[in-house]
XYZ file of C-alpha atoms in Angstrom:
199
model
C -125.959 98.863 20.049
C -125.422 99.692 16.388
C -128.104 98.424 13.896
C -126.836 95.787 11.518
C -127.945 97.668 8.277
C -127.958 94.623 5.846
C -130.282 92.766 8.343
C -132.613 95.903 8.596
C -132.768 96.215 4.983
C -133.592 92.434 4.389
C -136.514 92.762 6.702
C -137.741 95.929 5.142
C -137.527 94.448 1.652
C -139.138 91.151 2.881
C -142.265 93.044 4.083
C -142.374 95.439 1.060
C -145.474 97.542 1.314
C -147.158 95.345 4.249
C -148.331 97.584 6.855
C -146.154 97.422 9.937
C -147.279 98.668 13.417
C -144.501 99.958 15.684
C -144.926 101.063 19.091
C -142.690 104.382 18.906
C -141.752 107.060 16.495
C -138.098 106.378 17.282
C -138.688 102.728 16.267
C -140.453 103.710 13.028
C -137.610 106.238 12.315
C -135.128 103.392 13.001
C -136.657 100.716 10.974
C -137.837 102.913 8.041
C -140.369 100.519 6.731
C -142.188 101.334 3.611
C -145.612 101.374 5.180
C -145.736 101.846 8.791
C -147.979 103.379 11.654
C -147.063 104.104 15.237
C -149.634 102.943 17.853
C -148.725 103.493 21.377
C -150.227 100.891 23.689
C -153.025 101.751 25.979
C -154.454 100.677 29.222
C -157.979 100.398 30.782
C -157.787 102.618 34.190
C -160.332 100.244 35.731
C -157.726 97.461 35.806
C -155.091 99.566 37.587
C -156.363 101.283 40.764
C -154.451 104.421 41.901
C -151.058 103.886 43.918
C -151.141 103.628 47.531
C -147.778 105.152 47.973
C -146.702 102.723 50.832
C -143.309 101.604 49.417
C -140.647 103.724 47.744
C -138.771 102.807 44.411
C -139.460 99.702 42.322
C -137.288 98.752 39.265
C -136.781 95.761 37.106
C -133.664 93.863 37.764
C -132.618 90.301 37.731
C -132.029 87.651 34.924
C -134.118 89.437 32.461
C -132.094 92.701 32.613
C -128.616 90.919 33.285
C -129.252 88.646 30.161
C -129.474 91.617 27.800
C -127.524 94.343 29.787
C -127.039 96.836 26.912
C -130.809 96.700 25.746
C -132.295 96.558 29.085
C -130.070 99.259 30.764
C -127.992 97.221 33.237
C -125.191 99.654 33.074
C -127.318 102.574 33.573
C -128.813 100.884 36.567
C -125.570 100.343 38.137
C -124.388 103.897 37.530
C -127.611 105.229 39.054
C -127.664 103.206 42.280
C -123.832 103.205 42.810
C -123.331 104.908 46.212
C -127.094 105.353 46.492
C -128.419 105.682 49.993
C -129.397 102.341 51.297
C -132.724 103.420 52.788
C -133.857 104.372 49.167
C -132.481 101.603 47.206
C -135.048 100.039 44.836
C -137.079 96.842 45.228
C -137.653 94.252 42.623
C -141.331 93.628 42.373
C -142.216 90.162 43.923
C -145.706 89.130 42.979
C -147.391 86.558 45.261
C -148.924 83.286 43.903
C -152.658 83.176 43.869
C -154.657 80.769 46.017
C -153.530 77.220 45.578
C -157.056 76.197 44.391
C -156.765 78.533 41.215
C -156.192 76.652 38.031
C -156.269 77.703 34.338
C -157.627 81.127 33.599
C -158.799 81.534 37.220
C -154.893 81.279 38.184
C -154.003 83.831 35.284
C -156.800 86.375 36.615
C -155.493 85.790 40.232
C -151.880 86.333 39.300
C -152.504 89.401 37.306
C -154.667 90.941 40.141
C -151.825 90.128 42.509
C -149.277 91.862 40.146
C -151.210 95.012 39.966
C -151.929 95.171 43.561
C -148.105 94.686 44.426
C -147.266 97.415 41.802
C -149.617 100.161 43.153
C -148.056 99.850 46.579
C -144.821 101.749 45.474
C -144.379 105.415 44.897
C -141.671 105.453 41.843
C -140.999 103.261 38.941
C -137.559 103.469 37.536
C -137.121 102.241 34.014
C -133.464 101.679 32.877
C -134.334 100.229 29.703
C -132.177 101.944 26.620
C -133.545 100.075 23.552
C -136.987 98.729 24.539
C -139.827 100.711 22.569
C -142.470 101.907 25.214
C -141.730 99.454 27.785
C -145.341 97.997 28.909
C -144.343 97.892 32.658
C -143.663 101.638 32.765
C -147.007 102.307 31.163
C -148.581 100.001 33.928
C -146.728 101.873 36.593
C -147.601 105.198 35.056
C -151.185 104.492 34.955
C -151.400 103.429 38.630
C -149.859 106.761 39.629
C -146.209 105.750 40.259
C -143.863 108.387 39.128
C -141.844 107.118 36.220
C -138.132 107.838 36.057
C -136.804 106.792 32.548
C -133.853 106.853 30.365
C -134.522 109.204 27.491
C -135.591 107.148 24.523
C -138.423 105.896 22.415
C -140.734 108.966 22.537
C -140.514 109.613 26.366
C -140.045 113.304 25.745
C -143.469 113.219 23.707
C -145.552 112.429 26.833
C -143.490 113.321 29.899
C -142.571 116.814 30.986
C -139.637 116.543 33.550
C -141.070 117.428 37.161
C -144.686 117.579 36.066
C -145.930 114.231 35.313
C -142.539 112.145 35.427
C -138.900 112.363 34.672
C -136.376 111.388 32.140
C -132.837 111.949 31.259
C -129.934 110.328 29.334
C -127.459 111.152 32.271
C -127.204 108.809 35.211
C -126.376 111.566 37.736
C -129.529 113.313 36.697
C -131.620 110.210 36.983
C -130.219 109.685 40.480
C -131.024 113.206 41.577
C -134.697 112.811 40.327
C -134.908 109.609 42.289
C -133.508 111.201 45.590
C -135.809 114.081 45.183
C -138.781 111.874 44.888
C -137.661 109.559 47.838
C -137.212 112.594 50.054
C -140.451 114.419 48.955
C -143.501 112.084 49.287
C -146.073 114.653 48.934
C -144.549 116.058 45.520
C -144.148 112.198 44.552
C -147.953 111.799 44.881
C -148.882 115.025 42.980
C -146.400 113.991 40.186
C -147.695 110.566 40.208
C -151.273 111.564 39.885
C -150.626 113.744 37.101
C -148.649 110.871 35.311
C -151.813 108.654 35.760
C -154.069 111.473 34.166
C -151.546 111.556 31.345
């Protein structure tokens, strides 16, 4: 996970004074482009109704995580959920297909609505990502009102206050304890999740 400095410099020199939009302050500091600006992605709350808190923890896992284990936090995921109580183990989000008669953009809209509706059924979103700047899936979970529990990276400390509107840490044991606290305290989970949504 160390930058290849010669390649970083090559891209920076190629771009020269071109304005580069990056999606975290950490990314801006790491790349050190000559002319850059940070824009955090945003969401329309009308597209993300509040969570229903029917289910527990959801977390990305599978081929995408395993194919880039250091970048997407596979080893953190393993450490956090090693010997984790079975009844609280996270689910991987499954999005049902829209009606078979949907085609083209109608299909895309239906699939997207199914995604949001499935996501908002959960209470907690665990984000193990180590290097992905401002993962969009975490933001989508947060605006639904799921409590986000994240590895500490890419500006998370600038918008999350531990215990108030979410949680973050660089320590797998601490992340595990946050997740267990939320799994065992559903009322607190709702309160923290709704403050995350407001954020």
